[in-house]
Amino acid sequence: MHINRSSTHHVWDRTIAPVAEIASGTELTVDTVEASGGQLTPDSTAADVAGLDFDRVNPVTGPFLVPGARPGDALAVDILEMSVGGWGWTACIPGFGLLAEDFTEPRLRISTIAEGHAELLPGLRIPVVPMVGTIGVAPPENGPHSMVPPRRWGGNMDIRHLGPGARLLLPVGVPGALLSLGDTHAAMGDGEVAGTGVETDGSVRLRVTLLPGAAPVTPVLETDPRTHRSGRALATTGIGPDLMTASRDAVRALVDEVVRRTGLAPADAYLLASVAADLKISELVDAPNWVVSAHLELALLDG
Amino acid sequence: MHINRSSTHHVWDRTIAPVAEIASGTELTVDTVEASGGQLTPDSTAADVAGLDFDRVNPVTGPFLVPGARPGDALAVDILEMSVGGWGWTACIPGFGLLAEDFTEPRLRISTIAEGHAELLPGLRIPVVPMVGTIGVAPPENGPHSMVPPRRWGGNMDIRHLGPGARLLLPVGVPGALLSLGDTHAAMGDGEVAGTGVETDGSVRLRVTLLPGAAPVTPVLETDPRTHRSGRALATTGIGPDLMTASRDAVRALVDEVVRRTGLAPADAYLLASVAADLKISELVDAPNWVVSAHLELALLDG
């Protein structure tokens, strides 16, 4: 089964008619649209970012009805294979992102994607580690629900490890489950700090298996080693009593350090962090101060 | 130069007399005491954990005076080599740790450390990835400061990546810097969720270099690939508007999942998470909900 990217929706809603039925155990290929929903192209500029219609962002392909699925069951989604488009976009969108107060101007970078790399800036090649940003099932509560926040039912979780080889367990919220996915990335850092990865069209081959009565409280993953990074890294820290503030401080420090080492514009360093840095909670038990660290492979700064 | 573990102190205080002077560029070996400061032994029980005197915990060896260091400078600390003791302890200490409300009883596990592994439970061997939990310089503010929270000046940061091959940049707060270190771990997970790793004596060979005028705002690291893990992992999530709550939810879910898969006691699963799981901020931009994920190598559950 192959579902193309014309079958999308822009909100979660249990009343949206399914585009296909997939029996438990079925393998299917799902084409996905990049997160602007066609509003951005390789020729777009920062002005187009400022004019993005948020009612059209983050389309997902689906929903897929799984016969027999009921609330209390789990859907196991194995991501078997995945390809991404030939270009991608990464943007700083005013009012959006971890450091929205620092970076108030729109900014857009178009990457060419080829030979396993996305070229975010001339000569700055990010290894492609494809992943699915948004995957989830219809919430049981009536009415439309925004595509932006993730929920117990999955959705826009932006977990970097949801790529080929990963298995995702989602709780089923409504009869038939109504699975949808989209928001594919060629690369993204833990935290997606600027709010975007390398946003690109994708094609995802997956297998869906129904596990009766096995609903987890929140989504559970098994990750694949390909989504781990292992090179020598630069790591900066934020230290204080609030994890969000500490996260901001860590990312600010990373941006400053990258700028100091490379001469990149701060906003470009911020985008680089968004697609290639990992936000880790290093410590949250030594009251009253917690440590968040932001890690970036040093090899990315050598270019 | 070799400093043994009798030269310790229990608070940060700029008036503590230095145990040695180390010129910039010096290599030295520093022996450190496990975090109970000798209160626990391989024969200790959970009752001893409940009776821990917190005024004696987390001793650090030092301070070391770096001639010429002044506020505004940075100390670069290269961790060249590190060994750990033959045993270690991991505890659930009432009132302490991310899930203190869930785990109210003291619990203690003594690990034998040999052949590159710490045996946390019979047959459950955690790869030794040695690291320094506490390393910092004297704060400029007068008076004693608790050893527990990390600060701008470093201290009890518990960053898993501070092991052999790592470089740490600390801001200098007082003339002479007054560097101290301790709280060595044979293994620890990002987040140190239960509040302890595999706590053990250590011996750390390091080189200290003074970098005039280079003080970072908060500590900066360069990590070594040996402190990255790369196997297939189980990952659980916490999703919601507060990072701390999401962290708790992710760790609760990990504990539940490990218990379900292995039959371990929940408190043991919690300790396992503390020494081997990584807390990552997967997403903190998709308002209003953030995602924290807790990752544990599946190989650890095969035993």
XYZ file of C-alpha atoms in Angstrom:
606
model
C 0.000 0.000 0.000
C 1.278 3.418 -0.944
C -0.433 6.615 0.173
C 0.645 9.797 -1.534
C 1.006 13.209 -0.050
C -2.270 14.591 -1.350
C -4.128 12.896 1.523
C -3.368 15.277 4.361
C -5.150 17.010 7.230
C -4.188 19.955 9.463
C -5.848 19.247 12.797
C -6.409 16.164 14.914
C -10.102 15.287 14.872
C -11.758 11.930 15.405
C -14.378 12.780 12.796
C -11.936 13.052 9.866
C -12.714 10.289 7.376
C -9.934 7.707 6.999
C -8.014 7.624 3.724
C -7.394 3.886 3.985
C -7.834 0.839 6.187
C -4.716 -1.014 7.271
C -5.039 -4.392 8.929
C -2.660 -5.193 11.782
C 0.643 -6.388 10.325
C 0.301 -4.381 7.124
C 3.347 -2.703 5.625
C 2.652 0.564 3.866
C 4.508 3.467 2.376
C 3.323 6.928 3.308
C 4.428 10.055 1.507
C 4.544 13.171 3.656
C 4.590 16.901 2.950
C 7.216 19.219 4.466
C 5.948 21.224 7.417
C 5.011 24.419 5.588
C 2.479 22.444 3.588
C 3.808 23.808 0.311
C 3.986 27.434 1.431
C 7.792 27.433 1.141
C 9.840 26.402 -1.882
C 13.578 26.321 -2.667
C 13.176 29.919 -3.889
C 11.533 31.250 -0.724
C 13.033 34.025 1.378
C 12.834 35.113 4.992
C 9.860 37.316 4.068
C 7.915 34.186 3.184
C 8.643 32.814 6.636
C 7.134 35.909 8.237
C 4.010 35.405 6.114
C 3.465 31.718 6.915
C -0.184 30.823 7.435
C -0.113 28.744 10.601
C -3.458 27.170 9.772
C -1.682 25.357 6.952
C 1.491 24.199 8.705
C 2.383 20.714 9.776
C 0.034 18.717 7.542
C -0.055 14.996 8.223
C -0.885 12.193 5.831
C -3.808 10.049 6.920
C -5.711 9.111 8.893
C -5.378 5.350 8.608
C -8.034 3.216 10.234
C -6.852 0.010 11.898
C -9.805 -2.392 11.993
C -10.496 -3.703 15.463
C -8.374 -1.126 17.304
C -10.053 0.080 20.483
C -9.189 2.438 23.319
C -6.835 0.595 25.663
C -4.981 -1.084 22.805
C -1.566 -0.035 21.528
C -0.434 0.540 17.981
C 3.134 -0.570 17.371
C 4.583 1.384 14.476
C 7.854 0.058 13.077
C 9.622 2.559 10.846
C 11.224 0.247 8.323
C 12.718 2.643 5.827
C 12.585 6.297 5.018
C 13.713 8.677 2.339
C 13.645 12.453 2.245
C 13.352 15.059 -0.501
C 16.099 16.796 -2.434
C 15.802 20.042 -0.511
C 14.781 21.153 2.932
C 14.159 24.351 4.856
C 15.164 25.523 8.302
C 13.738 28.724 9.685
C 13.659 31.050 12.594
C 9.980 31.971 12.853
C 9.256 35.111 14.910
C 7.537 34.273 18.173
C 8.367 30.583 17.892
C 11.256 28.595 19.330
C 13.188 28.383 22.565
C 14.958 31.709 22.108
C 12.116 33.641 20.495
C 12.986 36.662 22.620
C 16.555 36.727 21.310
C 15.855 36.070 17.650
C 12.947 38.229 16.583
C 13.658 38.425 12.836
C 12.579 35.745 10.370
C 15.404 33.807 8.790
C 15.379 31.013 6.252
C 17.999 28.578 5.071
C 17.366 26.234 2.172
C 19.430 23.047 2.235
C 20.257 20.936 -0.750
C 19.981 17.307 0.291
C 22.251 14.876 -1.513
C 24.747 12.113 -0.847
C 23.628 11.663 2.724
C 24.046 15.287 3.726
C 21.965 18.431 3.985
C 23.990 21.534 3.188
C 22.557 24.027 5.675
C 25.054 26.723 4.749
C 27.674 26.655 2.009
C 30.144 24.017 3.100
C 28.261 23.166 6.281
C 27.025 19.664 5.616
C 24.772 18.029 8.195
C 24.613 14.225 8.055
C 21.128 13.118 7.073
C 19.508 11.168 9.899
C 15.917 11.056 8.703
C 13.087 11.108 11.211
C 9.357 11.587 11.544
C 8.465 14.699 13.535
C 4.738 14.141 13.833
C 3.057 10.782 14.265
C 0.009 10.077 16.323
C -3.560 8.911 16.601
C -6.823 10.826 16.957
C -7.520 12.065 20.496
C -10.790 10.793 21.959
C -11.981 14.273 22.923
C -14.389 15.765 20.379
C -13.545 18.665 18.159
C -10.464 19.828 16.329
C -7.141 19.866 18.199
C -4.164 21.900 17.042
C -1.397 20.026 15.264
C 1.319 21.936 17.146
C 1.502 20.433 20.648
C 2.153 16.746 21.213
C -0.207 14.901 23.500
C -0.609 11.551 25.190
C -1.715 10.366 21.740
C 1.579 11.332 20.148
C 1.495 13.964 17.420
C 4.202 16.566 17.056
C 6.631 14.924 19.467
C 9.729 15.780 17.435
C 11.734 12.961 18.946
C 14.950 12.740 16.974
C 15.131 8.984 17.424
C 11.919 8.280 15.449
C 13.741 7.223 12.306
C 14.426 3.990 10.429
C 14.776 1.068 12.800
C 12.748 2.658 15.559
C 9.567 1.202 17.000
C 6.897 3.466 18.465
C 4.087 2.341 20.750
C 1.072 4.660 20.768
C -2.027 4.323 22.933
C -5.233 4.011 20.907
C -7.758 6.738 21.756
C -10.683 6.007 19.449
C -12.070 2.956 17.642
C -9.923 2.354 14.572
C -7.038 4.395 16.051
C -6.835 6.841 13.086
C -3.076 7.038 12.640
C -1.469 9.937 10.749
C 2.092 11.113 10.202
C 4.090 13.942 8.650
C 6.598 16.681 9.496
C 9.541 14.661 8.243
C 13.068 15.935 8.872
C 16.368 15.183 7.184
C 18.077 16.107 10.463
C 17.080 17.535 13.823
C 18.774 18.075 17.160
C 17.303 16.920 20.459
C 15.090 19.818 21.489
C 14.640 21.287 18.005
C 15.545 24.507 19.720
C 14.687 26.955 16.950
C 11.442 25.131 16.241
C 12.498 23.639 12.910
C 14.806 20.884 11.718
C 15.754 20.348 8.105
C 12.085 20.280 7.031
C 11.514 18.170 3.966
C 9.107 15.931 2.109
C 9.476 12.298 3.046
C 8.473 8.810 2.163
C 8.124 6.438 5.079
C 7.743 2.676 4.881
C 6.229 1.369 8.055
C 4.469 -1.575 9.574
C 1.536 -1.153 11.936
C 0.711 -3.863 14.452
C -2.220 -3.841 16.848
C -1.408 -4.919 20.411
C -4.688 -5.490 22.270
C -4.828 -4.035 25.768
C -1.242 -2.810 25.664
C -1.790 0.974 25.641
C 1.129 2.790 27.291
C 0.341 5.863 29.399
C 2.445 7.977 27.047
C 4.265 6.955 23.870
C 7.163 4.504 24.229
C 9.997 4.068 21.752
C 12.702 1.650 20.900
C 15.444 3.539 19.139
C 17.970 2.491 16.539
C 21.723 3.047 16.898
C 21.718 5.018 13.657
C 20.004 7.870 15.482
C 22.779 8.176 18.064
C 25.685 10.464 17.419
C 29.112 9.594 18.678
C 31.772 12.100 17.728
C 33.665 14.406 20.057
C 31.281 17.162 21.010
C 31.232 20.667 22.341
C 28.836 20.958 25.261
C 27.592 24.080 26.979
C 25.544 24.289 30.122
C 22.709 26.181 31.721
C 22.534 25.951 35.489
C 19.688 27.099 37.686
C 16.420 26.260 39.391
C 14.244 26.142 36.273
C 14.764 23.644 33.467
C 13.406 25.926 30.813
C 15.632 28.798 31.825
C 18.575 26.441 32.043
C 17.775 25.157 28.565
C 17.751 28.698 27.235
C 21.024 29.481 28.952
C 22.664 26.346 27.580
C 21.568 27.112 24.042
C 22.594 30.764 24.345
C 26.020 29.644 25.518
C 26.272 27.177 22.643
C 25.347 29.864 20.139
C 27.967 32.203 21.627
C 30.634 29.527 21.604
C 29.924 28.495 18.009
C 30.005 32.137 16.939
C 33.300 32.622 18.761
C 34.867 29.576 17.137
C 33.532 29.932 13.603
C 32.469 33.495 12.971
C 29.016 32.303 11.964
C 26.189 34.791 12.415
C 24.440 34.158 15.733
C 21.189 33.311 13.992
C 22.976 30.755 11.826
C 24.610 29.263 14.879
C 21.142 29.060 16.402
C 19.835 27.201 13.372
C 22.826 24.889 13.475
C 21.993 24.127 17.089
C 18.437 23.425 16.064
C 19.404 20.806 13.523
C 22.463 19.253 15.105
C 22.694 19.921 18.828
C 21.369 17.648 21.547
C 19.720 19.047 24.650
C 20.296 16.776 27.574
C 19.182 17.047 31.141
C 22.500 16.423 32.851
C 21.247 16.785 36.384
C 17.918 17.599 38.059
C 18.362 16.290 41.544
C 20.945 18.539 43.142
C 18.494 21.055 44.562
C 18.062 23.871 44.051
C 19.923 23.972 40.741
C 19.563 21.802 37.676
C 21.929 21.394 34.710
C 20.859 21.262 31.078
C 23.644 20.721 28.538
C 23.647 21.346 24.807
C 25.964 19.087 22.807
C 27.229 19.684 19.293
C 29.650 17.495 17.402
C 32.911 19.330 16.925
C 33.320 17.852 13.455
C 30.525 20.158 12.319
C 32.661 23.188 13.167
C 35.725 22.054 11.236
C 34.400 22.909 7.762
C 52.180 15.629 41.683
C 49.880 13.218 43.510
C 47.337 14.364 46.094
C 45.772 11.675 48.221
C 42.262 11.480 49.490
C 42.965 12.702 53.001
C 42.952 16.312 51.754
C 39.231 16.943 51.479
C 36.703 19.603 52.367
C 32.888 19.550 52.624
C 31.797 23.070 51.668
C 32.898 25.609 49.084
C 34.613 28.496 50.850
C 37.207 30.913 49.508
C 38.946 30.953 52.886
C 39.873 27.248 52.872
C 43.675 26.947 52.768
C 44.984 25.339 49.569
C 46.537 21.886 49.821
C 48.930 22.556 46.942
C 49.906 25.045 44.278
C 49.716 23.947 40.664
C 51.231 26.095 37.967
C 49.381 26.376 34.676
C 50.216 23.358 32.542
C 50.835 21.046 35.470
C 49.666 17.455 35.332
C 48.591 16.008 38.625
C 46.870 12.950 40.007
C 44.095 13.520 42.509
C 42.614 10.765 44.638
C 38.980 11.258 45.547
C 36.676 9.817 48.205
C 33.313 8.272 47.351
C 30.361 10.545 48.041
C 29.425 9.248 51.494
C 32.836 10.338 52.734
C 33.509 6.952 54.306
C 30.110 6.585 55.943
C 29.216 3.628 53.719
C 31.255 0.477 53.182
C 30.748 -2.718 51.158
C 28.986 -4.116 54.238
C 26.517 -1.277 54.661
C 22.760 -1.742 54.527
C 19.771 0.427 53.677
C 19.588 1.440 57.350
C 22.975 3.101 56.980
C 21.627 5.119 54.067
C 18.789 6.433 56.232
C 21.357 7.501 58.816
C 23.713 9.347 56.470
C 25.083 12.574 57.948
C 24.625 15.066 55.116
C 27.239 17.378 56.594
C 29.813 14.766 55.647
C 28.655 13.857 52.130
C 30.275 14.775 48.847
C 33.791 15.587 50.083
C 36.101 17.028 47.452
C 39.876 16.849 47.302
C 41.607 20.216 47.245
C 41.578 23.110 46.949
C 44.410 23.644 44.490
C 45.716 27.143 44.044
C 46.689 28.166 40.520
C 49.232 30.999 40.801
C 48.217 34.036 38.794
C 44.590 32.997 38.257
C 42.206 35.927 38.614
C 38.472 36.494 38.273
C 37.698 36.735 34.560
C 40.170 33.996 33.656
C 39.235 30.450 32.765
C 40.703 27.217 34.057
C 40.876 24.513 31.413
C 40.831 21.108 33.058
C 41.744 18.188 30.840
C 40.807 14.853 32.338
C 43.614 12.667 31.047
C 42.987 9.390 32.771
C 40.861 8.021 35.543
C 40.480 4.878 37.591
C 37.798 3.915 40.071
C 37.676 1.726 43.166
C 36.843 -1.957 43.454
C 33.366 -1.338 44.802
C 30.687 1.286 44.563
C 27.337 2.140 46.077
C 24.061 3.287 44.621
C 21.275 4.393 46.900
C 17.796 5.684 47.091
C 17.997 8.298 49.847
C 14.631 9.330 51.340
C 13.701 12.865 50.375
C 16.333 13.025 47.654
C 16.057 12.335 43.938
C 13.673 13.059 41.106
C 11.014 10.623 42.320
C 11.417 11.167 46.050
C 7.642 11.113 46.438
C 7.389 7.672 44.858
C 10.333 6.015 46.564
C 10.262 6.885 50.240
C 12.248 3.956 51.628
C 16.038 3.858 51.757
C 17.638 1.297 49.502
C 21.265 0.423 48.907
C 23.035 -1.610 46.290
C 26.724 -2.386 46.522
C 28.429 -3.028 43.180
C 31.592 -4.998 42.704
C 33.653 -3.185 40.102
C 35.913 -5.369 37.986
C 36.799 -6.058 34.369
C 35.231 -2.874 33.145
C 31.842 -3.463 34.718
C 29.975 -2.589 37.880
C 27.625 -5.363 38.939
C 24.681 -3.376 40.282
C 22.572 -6.484 40.865
C 23.587 -10.105 40.437
C 24.125 -10.548 36.723
C 23.298 -6.939 35.896
C 26.628 -5.556 34.753
C 26.848 -1.851 33.942
C 29.759 -0.849 31.691
C 32.179 1.347 33.610
C 32.297 4.818 32.090
C 34.161 6.711 34.798
C 33.357 10.348 35.429
C 33.860 13.154 37.914
C 30.597 14.271 39.538
C 31.891 17.320 41.354
C 34.549 19.676 40.073
C 34.646 23.409 40.583
C 36.343 26.465 41.949
C 35.639 28.576 45.023
C 32.724 31.010 44.610
C 33.680 34.652 45.176
C 30.875 35.230 47.681
C 32.049 35.007 51.288
C 31.048 32.251 53.624
C 30.494 28.521 53.289
C 28.365 27.270 50.377
C 26.756 23.845 50.344
C 28.456 21.191 48.247
C 25.111 19.911 46.898
C 23.976 22.394 44.226
C 26.118 23.220 41.223
C 26.706 26.869 40.472
C 28.218 29.084 37.822
C 31.550 28.010 39.352
C 30.890 24.357 38.636
C 30.706 22.013 41.600
C 28.254 19.135 41.748
C 27.267 19.319 38.083
C 27.027 15.539 37.641
C 27.575 15.771 33.901
C 28.061 12.232 32.668
C 30.458 13.361 29.966
C 33.117 14.626 32.428
C 35.330 11.570 32.068
C 38.656 10.712 30.447
C 39.218 12.711 27.297
C 36.913 15.530 28.298
C 38.000 19.131 28.697
C 36.183 21.428 31.115
C 36.374 25.220 31.116
C 35.529 26.818 34.444
C 35.317 30.533 35.179
C 37.715 31.673 37.902
C 35.900 33.350 40.804
C 38.710 34.201 43.239
C 42.459 34.857 42.999
C 44.192 31.479 42.686
C 40.968 29.815 41.509
C 40.970 27.143 44.275
C 40.031 24.079 42.269
C 38.630 20.968 43.969
C 37.100 17.715 42.747
C 35.438 14.567 44.017
C 32.209 12.561 43.802
C 33.619 10.126 41.266
C 31.296 7.652 39.589
C 31.950 4.347 37.832
C 28.746 4.961 35.856
C 25.912 7.447 35.841
C 22.956 8.195 33.583
C 22.171 11.654 32.255
C 20.051 13.180 34.983
C 21.273 10.925 37.815
C 17.598 10.529 38.488
C 17.753 8.768 41.844
C 20.464 11.134 43.039
C 23.321 8.643 42.974
C 25.415 6.922 40.335
C 27.787 4.068 41.072
C 29.542 6.068 43.792
C 33.151 5.094 44.239
C 36.631 6.235 45.169
C 38.589 7.508 42.215
C 41.978 8.559 41.014
C 41.986 11.270 38.391
C 44.963 12.390 36.328
C 44.357 15.847 34.989
C 46.083 18.862 33.527
C 45.138 22.376 34.537
C 45.767 25.277 32.178
C 45.111 28.921 32.910
C 43.446 30.864 30.090
C 43.632 34.590 30.919
C 40.438 36.539 30.314
C 38.600 33.529 28.905
C 35.999 32.942 31.637
C 32.812 31.400 30.234
C 29.493 32.528 31.690
C 28.814 28.966 32.811
C 31.023 25.887 32.479
C 31.758 24.640 28.966
C 32.810 21.110 28.055
C 34.342 19.213 25.239
C 33.276 15.604 25.528
C 34.940 12.387 24.493
C 33.254 9.738 22.333
C 33.814 7.187 25.084
C 31.078 8.849 27.110
C 28.462 8.398 24.389
C 26.388 5.276 24.340
C 25.271 3.790 21.089
C 23.280 0.606 21.446
C 19.633 0.109 20.657
C 17.693 1.744 23.446
C 14.325 1.740 25.089
C 12.987 5.263 25.405
C 9.984 6.463 27.372
C 8.466 9.905 27.332
C 6.897 12.490 29.562
C 4.758 15.068 27.787
C 3.370 18.247 29.277
C 3.859 21.928 29.987
C 6.505 21.559 32.702
C 9.931 20.042 32.082
C 10.301 18.771 35.606
C 6.932 17.055 35.570
C 7.686 15.658 32.133
C 11.016 14.350 33.418
C 9.264 12.627 36.289
C 6.685 11.131 33.965
C 9.359 9.863 31.584
C 11.304 8.222 34.382
C 8.150 6.727 35.919
C 7.278 5.265 32.544
C 10.792 3.884 32.148
C 10.648 2.278 35.575
C 7.280 0.720 34.742
C 8.485 -0.550 31.391
C 11.668 -2.056 32.837
C 9.647 -3.730 35.579
C 7.233 -5.091 33.000
C 10.035 -6.491 30.846
C 12.349 -7.861 33.521
C 10.423 -8.403 36.740
C 12.915 -6.200 38.601
C 11.618 -4.492 41.723
C 10.511 -0.947 40.880
C 13.139 0.534 43.172
C 15.841 -1.489 41.436
C 14.567 -0.367 38.067
C 14.745 3.177 39.401
C 18.363 2.697 40.429
C 19.140 1.167 37.059
C 17.686 4.267 35.437
C 19.852 6.379 37.680
C 23.061 4.728 36.576
C 22.342 3.908 32.961
C 19.473 5.940 31.534
C 19.830 9.201 29.654
C 17.356 12.019 30.143
C 17.014 14.037 26.997
C 14.928 17.043 26.222
C 13.375 15.861 22.985
C 11.270 18.926 22.347
C 10.571 22.194 24.171
C 9.218 24.416 21.466
C 5.853 22.965 20.552
C 3.830 25.019 23.009
C 2.222 24.277 25.322
C 3.695 20.815 25.740
C 7.300 19.692 25.994
C 8.762 16.192 25.636
C 11.415 14.698 27.879
C 12.583 11.190 26.972
C 14.451 8.664 29.086
C 16.694 6.290 27.140
C 18.065 2.977 28.339
C 20.166 0.574 26.314
C 18.173 -2.577 25.671
C 21.297 -4.702 26.077
C 21.126 -3.966 29.801
C 17.774 -5.764 29.997
C 18.923 -8.942 28.274
C 20.868 -10.391 31.216
